[in-house]
Amino acid sequence: MRSTLKLLAASAILSASVSGLALAAETVEVLHWWTSGGEAAAVGVLKDDLQKQNVTWQDMPVAGGGGEAAMTALKARVTSGNPPTAAQLLGMAVNEWSEEGLLGDLTPIAEKEGWDKVVPDAIKNFAVHDGKWQAVPVNIHRPNWLWINAKVFKENGLEPPKNWDEFNQIADKLKAKGIVPLAHGGQPWQDTTIFDDVVVGIGGPEFYKKAILELDEESLRSDTMIKVFDQMRKIRGYVDPNFSGRDWNLATGMVLKGDAAMQLMGDWAKGEIVKANLKPGVDILCVPAPGTEGTFLFNTDFFAMFPVGEDKLQAQYKLASSVMSPSFQEAFNLVKGSIPARTDVPGDKFDACAQRSMADLKAAQGAGTMMGSLAHGHAEPAAIQRAIFDVVTQHFNSDMSSKDAVAALVNSVNAAK
Ligand code: BGC
């Protein structure tokens, strides 16, 4: 990623003012991957907000959960010398684009509006580089949730699992009755969303910190990691035969319809629940992924700003200012499934799952267990993230032993370092 970005740097900066001329002064073009029903509804909130200020939203959606396809499209846009006004980026990607000197600067507006005081440090660390605000945080997502169809559980006399052993017992019971225990989409980022949960759930938060955040080799090759892959193999037995390549929102749809009992997914799944007029916490239950209670894995969607010509700067500032306003943070996150990135937005309008997220986040910040999600770009740079994706997915889709998976994990991580 680094070297590719280096090659792009010159053309991006030179062409920023040219691309600015191509669009009307009060237009913002935003590249993002919010294309599911719930995600698109959330984009609508932002578009309407800007329209009220006479800023036209030029949409550049690139389908593909987790944003991999969007990142490829973004690189192509920057290479061709035509960067968008802003792009949805996860935290580590903000760091990487910033390191290459490719991002703009929002500091004047940040200072005027006092963003410093209302954004938690864990998130500010990704948005601010060398004292400059280069991206605005839209939300805080929690990827370590388990979503449960309440009716299916009730009919089968089941209680939400608190650890992986309980999860396995429940899944075995459901499977024996011909019910798909787990809705899943077999894509590397979805496999790794589950892997993150299992690393925390089996090893505990300290183990996640050592193995995933610090890439400590002893932890990566430990017996605990073997147990993690054993559990991944079990999970493979609980998905339906058509899981391969399925989009995450279709998997969520299976839980909403009762075609599957559970899904391990971030709270963007709640956007789909709300869109389907079901009640989170009532029709679809939310509990921390097994064994992860007390840990808040997080990822934040940022809008990173690209350098624009003078003619487009005001529109870019308006976009940033809108995203950071408390009223927008409330309205958007009610639809998106996440919680506000600002600490001063009241929680009273939010549903039970979001309120739990808010409370759990506070507790995790106090306990030192708020940690960046690997699957969702807040733990490792792209090269290492990709190396881990590859091993997790290869193991999930083959009969590779846990021992071999651990060896492959250590090798891939070392090669990518
Ligand atoms: C993003 C979410 C998005 C999800 C599925 C995550 O990485 O942070 O905003 O809804 O991917 O596309």
Coordinates of C-alpha atoms and ligand atoms in Angstrom, one line a residue:
M1 CA 0.0 0.0 0.0
R2 CA 2.8 2.5 1.0
S3 CA 4.7 2.3 -2.2
T4 CA 1.6 2.5 -4.4
L5 CA 0.5 5.5 -2.5
K6 CA 3.9 7.2 -3.0
L7 CA 3.5 6.9 -6.7
L8 CA 0.0 8.5 -6.5
A9 CA 1.0 11.4 -4.3
A10 CA 2.3 13.8 -6.9
S11 CA -0.5 13.4 -9.4
A12 CA -3.1 13.8 -6.7
I13 CA -1.9 17.0 -5.3
L14 CA -1.2 18.6 -8.7
S15 CA -4.6 17.7 -10.0
A16 CA -6.7 18.7 -7.0
S17 CA -7.4 22.1 -8.2
V18 CA -8.1 21.0 -11.8
S19 CA -10.6 18.4 -10.6
G20 CA -12.2 21.1 -8.4
L21 CA -13.0 23.2 -11.5
A22 CA -14.9 20.3 -13.1
L23 CA -17.6 20.4 -10.4
A24 CA -19.9 23.2 -9.3
A25 CA -18.5 25.2 -6.4
E26 CA -21.0 23.8 -3.9
T27 CA -20.8 20.2 -4.8
V28 CA -19.1 17.5 -2.7
E29 CA -18.3 14.2 -4.3
V30 CA -18.0 11.4 -1.7
L31 CA -16.7 7.9 -2.4
H32 CA -18.1 5.3 0.0
W33 CA -19.3 1.7 0.3
W34 CA -22.6 2.2 1.9
T35 CA -24.9 0.4 -0.5
S36 CA -27.0 -2.0 1.6
G37 CA -30.6 -0.9 2.5
G38 CA -29.7 0.4 5.9
E39 CA -26.4 2.0 4.8
A40 CA -28.1 3.8 1.8
A41 CA -30.7 5.2 4.2
A42 CA -27.9 6.6 6.4
V43 CA -26.3 8.2 3.3
G44 CA -29.7 9.8 2.6
V45 CA -29.6 11.5 6.0
L46 CA -26.2 13.2 5.1
K47 CA -27.4 14.1 1.6
D48 CA -30.5 15.8 2.9
D49 CA -28.5 17.6 5.6
L50 CA -26.2 19.1 3.0
Q51 CA -29.0 19.9 0.6
K52 CA -30.5 22.1 3.2
Q53 CA -27.2 24.1 3.0
N54 CA -27.3 24.2 -0.8
V55 CA -24.5 21.7 -1.1
T56 CA -25.1 19.1 -3.7
W57 CA -24.1 15.5 -2.9
Q58 CA -22.5 13.8 -5.8
D59 CA -22.6 10.1 -4.9
M60 CA -19.8 7.7 -5.6
P61 CA -20.9 4.4 -4.1
V62 CA -18.7 1.3 -4.6
A63 CA -20.5 -1.8 -3.4
G64 CA -18.7 -4.4 -1.3
G65 CA -18.9 -4.7 2.5
G66 CA -15.8 -3.8 4.5
G67 CA -14.7 -1.5 1.8
E68 CA -12.1 -3.4 -0.2
A69 CA -13.5 -2.7 -3.6
A70 CA -14.0 1.0 -2.6
M71 CA -10.3 1.2 -1.7
T72 CA -9.4 -0.1 -5.1
A73 CA -11.7 2.4 -6.8
L74 CA -10.3 5.2 -4.6
K75 CA -6.7 4.4 -5.7
A76 CA -7.8 4.4 -9.3
R77 CA -9.4 7.9 -8.9
V78 CA -6.3 9.3 -7.2
T79 CA -4.0 7.8 -9.8
S80 CA -6.0 9.3 -12.7
G81 CA -5.5 12.7 -11.0
N82 CA -9.2 13.1 -10.0
P83 CA -9.6 12.5 -6.3
P84 CA -13.1 12.9 -4.8
T85 CA -13.8 15.7 -2.2
A86 CA -13.9 13.1 0.5
A87 CA -13.8 9.3 0.9
Q88 CA -15.0 6.9 3.6
L89 CA -11.9 5.4 5.2
L90 CA -11.3 3.2 8.2
G91 CA -8.8 4.4 10.7
M92 CA -5.6 2.6 9.5
A93 CA -6.3 3.7 6.0
V94 CA -6.6 7.4 7.1
N95 CA -3.1 6.9 8.7
E96 CA -1.7 5.5 5.5
W97 CA -3.1 8.1 3.1
S98 CA -2.0 10.8 5.6
E99 CA 1.6 9.5 5.8
E100 CA 1.8 9.9 2.1
G101 CA 0.8 13.5 2.3
L102 CA -2.3 13.0 0.3
L103 CA -5.0 14.4 2.7
G104 CA -6.3 17.9 3.1
D105 CA -6.5 19.9 6.3
L106 CA -9.6 20.8 8.3
T107 CA -7.8 22.4 11.2
P108 CA -9.3 25.9 10.8
I109 CA -12.9 24.5 11.1
A110 CA -11.9 22.0 13.8
E111 CA -10.5 24.8 15.9
K112 CA -13.5 27.1 15.3
E113 CA -15.9 24.3 16.3
G114 CA -13.9 22.8 19.2
W115 CA -13.8 19.2 17.9
D116 CA -10.8 18.5 20.2
K117 CA -13.0 18.6 23.2
V118 CA -15.7 16.2 22.0
V119 CA -13.9 13.4 20.2
P120 CA -12.4 10.5 22.3
D121 CA -8.6 10.2 22.0
A122 CA -8.8 6.6 20.5
I123 CA -10.6 8.1 17.5
K124 CA -8.7 11.4 17.4
N125 CA -5.5 9.5 17.0
F126 CA -6.7 8.4 13.5
A127 CA -8.1 11.8 12.5
V128 CA -5.4 14.1 13.5
H129 CA -1.8 13.9 12.1
D130 CA 1.0 16.3 13.0
G131 CA -1.6 18.4 14.7
K132 CA -3.8 18.6 11.6
W133 CA -7.4 17.4 11.4
Q134 CA -7.5 15.4 8.1
A135 CA -10.6 13.4 8.5
V136 CA -13.9 13.6 10.4
P137 CA -15.4 10.6 12.4
V138 CA -18.9 9.8 11.5
N139 CA -19.6 7.1 14.1
I140 CA -18.4 4.4 16.4
H141 CA -19.3 0.9 15.3
R142 CA -18.9 -2.2 17.5
P143 CA -18.1 -5.3 15.4
N144 CA -18.2 -7.8 18.3
W145 CA -22.0 -8.4 18.4
L146 CA -24.1 -11.5 18.1
W147 CA -27.6 -10.9 16.6
I148 CA -30.3 -13.4 17.5
N149 CA -33.7 -14.0 16.1
A150 CA -35.8 -13.8 19.4
K151 CA -38.6 -16.0 18.0
V152 CA -36.4 -18.8 16.9
F153 CA -34.6 -18.8 20.3
K154 CA -37.9 -18.7 22.2
E155 CA -39.5 -21.5 20.2
N156 CA -36.5 -23.6 21.0
G157 CA -36.2 -22.7 24.6
L158 CA -32.7 -21.1 24.2
E159 CA -30.9 -18.4 26.0
P160 CA -28.2 -16.1 24.4
P161 CA -24.8 -17.8 24.8
K162 CA -22.2 -16.2 27.1
N163 CA -19.2 -18.1 25.9
W164 CA -18.1 -20.3 22.9
D165 CA -19.0 -23.6 24.7
E166 CA -22.6 -22.4 25.2
F167 CA -22.6 -21.1 21.6
N168 CA -21.6 -24.6 20.4
Q169 CA -24.2 -26.3 22.5
I170 CA -27.0 -24.0 21.1
A171 CA -25.8 -24.4 17.5
D172 CA -25.7 -28.2 17.8
K173 CA -29.3 -28.2 19.1
L174 CA -30.5 -25.9 16.3
K175 CA -28.6 -27.9 13.7
A176 CA -30.2 -31.1 14.9
K177 CA -33.6 -29.6 14.3
G178 CA -32.7 -28.5 10.8
I179 CA -32.4 -24.8 11.6
V180 CA -29.3 -23.0 10.3
P181 CA -27.5 -21.9 13.4
L182 CA -25.4 -19.1 11.9
A183 CA -26.0 -16.8 8.9
H184 CA -22.7 -16.0 7.4
G185 CA -21.2 -14.6 4.2
G186 CA -18.0 -16.3 3.2
Q187 CA -15.9 -13.2 2.3
P188 CA -12.4 -12.7 3.9
W189 CA -13.5 -9.6 5.9
Q190 CA -16.6 -11.4 7.3
D191 CA -14.6 -14.5 8.2
T192 CA -12.2 -12.2 10.0
T193 CA -15.0 -10.4 11.8
I194 CA -15.7 -13.8 13.4
F195 CA -12.1 -14.5 14.0
D196 CA -11.7 -11.3 16.0
D197 CA -14.6 -12.4 18.2
V198 CA -13.1 -15.8 18.7
V199 CA -9.6 -14.4 19.6
V200 CA -11.2 -12.2 22.3
G201 CA -13.7 -14.8 23.4
I202 CA -11.2 -17.6 23.8
G203 CA -8.1 -15.7 24.7
G204 CA -9.5 -12.7 26.5
P205 CA -8.8 -9.0 25.8
E206 CA -5.1 -9.2 26.9
F207 CA -4.5 -12.0 24.4
Y208 CA -6.1 -9.9 21.6
K209 CA -3.9 -7.0 22.5
K210 CA -0.8 -9.2 22.4
A211 CA -1.6 -11.3 19.4
I212 CA -3.4 -8.9 17.2
L213 CA -2.4 -5.4 18.2
E214 CA 1.2 -6.2 19.1
L215 CA 1.7 -9.2 16.8
D216 CA 3.6 -10.9 19.6
E217 CA 5.0 -14.0 18.0
E218 CA 4.7 -16.2 21.1
S219 CA 1.0 -15.4 21.3
L220 CA 0.5 -15.9 17.6
R221 CA 1.9 -19.4 17.8
S222 CA 0.4 -20.3 21.2
D223 CA -1.9 -23.1 22.2
T224 CA -4.6 -20.4 22.7
M225 CA -4.4 -19.6 19.0
I226 CA -4.7 -23.3 18.2
K227 CA -7.9 -23.3 20.2
V228 CA -9.1 -20.2 18.3
F229 CA -8.7 -22.1 15.0
D230 CA -10.5 -25.1 16.6
Q231 CA -13.4 -22.9 17.3
M232 CA -13.3 -21.4 13.8
R233 CA -13.6 -25.0 12.4
K234 CA -16.6 -25.6 14.7
I235 CA -18.2 -22.4 13.4
R236 CA -17.6 -23.6 9.8
G237 CA -20.0 -26.5 10.6
Y238 CA -22.8 -24.2 11.7
V239 CA -23.2 -22.2 8.4
D240 CA -25.4 -23.2 5.5
P241 CA -24.0 -24.7 2.3
N242 CA -24.5 -21.5 0.3
F243 CA -22.5 -19.2 2.6
S244 CA -19.7 -18.7 0.1
G245 CA -19.4 -15.1 -1.2
R246 CA -22.7 -14.1 0.3
D247 CA -23.0 -10.3 1.1
W248 CA -23.3 -9.6 4.8
N249 CA -26.7 -7.9 4.5
L250 CA -28.2 -11.0 2.9
A251 CA -26.9 -13.0 5.8
T252 CA -28.6 -10.4 8.1
G253 CA -31.8 -10.9 6.1
M254 CA -31.7 -14.6 6.9
V255 CA -31.8 -13.8 10.6
L256 CA -34.5 -11.2 10.2
K257 CA -36.7 -13.8 8.3
G258 CA -35.9 -16.6 10.8
D259 CA -34.1 -18.6 8.1
A260 CA -31.1 -18.6 10.4
A261 CA -30.9 -18.1 14.2
M262 CA -27.9 -15.9 14.6
Q263 CA -25.3 -13.7 13.0
L264 CA -21.9 -12.5 14.2
M265 CA -21.6 -9.0 12.7
G266 CA -21.0 -5.4 13.5
D267 CA -23.8 -3.1 14.4
W268 CA -24.3 -1.9 10.8
A269 CA -26.5 -5.1 10.9
K270 CA -28.8 -3.0 13.1
G271 CA -29.3 -0.6 10.1
E272 CA -30.9 -3.5 8.3
I273 CA -33.1 -4.4 11.3
V274 CA -34.4 -0.9 11.6
K275 CA -35.0 -0.6 7.8
A276 CA -37.1 -3.8 8.0
N277 CA -39.2 -2.2 10.8
L278 CA -38.1 -4.7 13.4
K279 CA -37.1 -3.7 16.9
P280 CA -33.5 -4.2 17.9
G281 CA -33.3 -5.7 21.4
V282 CA -36.9 -7.1 21.0
D283 CA -37.4 -8.9 17.7
I284 CA -33.7 -9.3 17.1
L285 CA -31.6 -9.5 20.3
C286 CA -28.1 -8.1 20.6
V287 CA -25.5 -9.5 22.9
P288 CA -21.7 -9.2 22.8
A289 CA -20.2 -12.0 20.8
P290 CA -19.6 -15.1 23.0
G291 CA -17.0 -14.4 25.7
T292 CA -16.4 -10.8 24.6
E293 CA -18.5 -9.1 27.2
G294 CA -16.4 -6.3 28.7
T295 CA -14.5 -5.8 25.5
F296 CA -15.4 -3.1 23.0
L297 CA -13.8 -3.8 19.6
F298 CA -14.4 -0.7 17.6
N299 CA -14.2 0.8 14.1
T300 CA -15.0 4.2 13.0
D301 CA -16.0 5.4 9.5
F302 CA -14.1 8.6 8.7
F303 CA -14.6 11.0 5.9
A304 CA -11.1 11.8 4.9
M305 CA -10.7 15.0 2.9
F306 CA -8.6 15.3 -0.2
P307 CA -6.9 18.6 -1.1
V308 CA -9.3 20.7 -3.1
G309 CA -8.9 24.0 -4.9
E310 CA -10.0 27.3 -3.2
D311 CA -13.3 27.1 -5.2
K312 CA -14.3 23.9 -3.4
L313 CA -12.9 24.5 0.0
Q314 CA -16.1 26.0 1.5
A315 CA -18.2 23.0 0.3
Q316 CA -15.7 20.7 1.9
Y317 CA -15.8 22.6 5.1
K318 CA -19.6 22.4 5.1
L319 CA -19.4 18.7 4.6
A320 CA -17.0 18.3 7.5
S321 CA -19.0 20.7 9.7
S322 CA -22.2 18.9 9.0
V323 CA -20.8 15.5 9.8
M324 CA -19.4 16.8 13.1
S325 CA -22.6 18.5 14.2
P326 CA -24.4 16.9 17.2
S327 CA -27.7 16.9 15.4
F328 CA -26.3 15.0 12.4
Q329 CA -24.4 12.6 14.6
E330 CA -27.6 11.7 16.2
A331 CA -29.8 11.5 13.1
F332 CA -27.2 9.5 11.1
N333 CA -26.3 7.0 13.7
L334 CA -30.0 6.3 14.6
V335 CA -30.3 5.0 11.0
K336 CA -26.8 3.5 10.6
G337 CA -26.7 1.3 13.7
S338 CA -23.6 2.8 15.2
I339 CA -23.3 5.4 18.0
P340 CA -22.1 9.0 17.7
A341 CA -18.4 9.7 17.6
R342 CA -19.0 12.8 19.7
T343 CA -19.2 12.3 23.4
D344 CA -21.8 15.0 24.0
V345 CA -24.7 13.5 22.0
P346 CA -27.6 12.3 24.3
G347 CA -28.5 8.7 24.1
D348 CA -32.2 9.0 24.8
K349 CA -33.5 8.6 21.3
F350 CA -31.4 5.4 20.7
D351 CA -32.6 1.8 20.9
A352 CA -31.6 -0.7 23.6
C353 CA -28.6 -2.1 21.6
A354 CA -27.1 1.4 20.9
Q355 CA -27.6 2.4 24.6
R356 CA -25.8 -0.8 25.6
S357 CA -23.0 0.1 23.1
M358 CA -22.7 3.5 24.7
A359 CA -22.5 2.1 28.2
D360 CA -20.2 -0.7 27.2
L361 CA -17.9 1.7 25.4
K362 CA -17.5 3.9 28.6
A363 CA -16.8 0.8 30.7
A364 CA -14.3 -0.5 28.2
Q365 CA -12.5 2.8 28.0
G366 CA -12.1 2.7 31.8
A367 CA -10.9 -0.9 31.8
G368 CA -8.5 -0.5 28.8
T369 CA -10.5 -3.0 26.7
M370 CA -11.6 -0.6 23.9
M371 CA -9.5 -2.0 21.1
G372 CA -9.4 -1.5 17.3
S373 CA -10.9 -4.2 15.2
L374 CA -8.6 -6.0 12.9
A375 CA -11.3 -7.0 10.4
H376 CA -12.4 -3.4 10.2
G377 CA -9.1 -1.6 9.7
H378 CA -8.3 -0.3 13.2
A379 CA -5.6 -2.7 14.3
E380 CA -3.0 -3.2 11.6
P381 CA -1.9 -1.6 8.4
A382 CA -3.4 -3.0 5.2
A383 CA -0.5 -5.4 4.4
I384 CA -0.7 -7.2 7.7
Q385 CA -4.5 -7.2 7.8
R386 CA -4.5 -8.8 4.4
A387 CA -2.0 -11.4 5.5
I388 CA -4.2 -12.4 8.4
F389 CA -7.4 -12.3 6.2
D390 CA -5.7 -14.8 3.8
V391 CA -4.9 -17.4 6.5
V392 CA -8.3 -17.1 8.3
T393 CA -10.2 -17.5 5.0
Q394 CA -8.0 -20.3 3.7
H395 CA -8.4 -22.2 7.0
F396 CA -12.2 -21.6 7.0
N397 CA -12.6 -22.9 3.4
S398 CA -10.4 -26.0 3.6
D399 CA -9.6 -28.8 6.0
M400 CA -6.4 -27.2 7.2
S401 CA -5.6 -28.2 10.7
S402 CA -5.4 -25.6 13.5
K403 CA -1.7 -26.4 13.9
D404 CA -1.0 -25.6 10.2
A405 CA -3.2 -22.5 10.4
V406 CA -1.1 -21.2 13.3
A407 CA 2.1 -21.9 11.4
A408 CA 0.7 -20.1 8.3
L409 CA -0.4 -17.2 10.5
V410 CA 3.1 -16.7 11.9
N411 CA 4.7 -17.0 8.5
S412 CA 2.3 -14.6 6.8
V413 CA 2.5 -12.0 9.5
N414 CA 6.3 -12.1 9.5
A415 CA 6.4 -11.9 5.7
A416 CA 4.1 -8.9 5.7
K417 CA 5.9 -7.0 8.5
Ligands
BGC1 C1 -17.9 -0.1 7.9 C2 -19.4 0.1 8.0 C3 -20.1 -0.7 6.9 C4 -19.6 -2.2 7.0 C5 -20.2 -3.1 5.9 C6 -17.6 -1.6 7.9 O1 -16.2 -1.7 7.7 O2 -17.3 0.5 9.0 O3 -19.8 1.4 7.9 O4 -21.5 -0.6 7.1 O5 -18.2 -2.2 6.8 O6 -20.0 -2.6 4.7

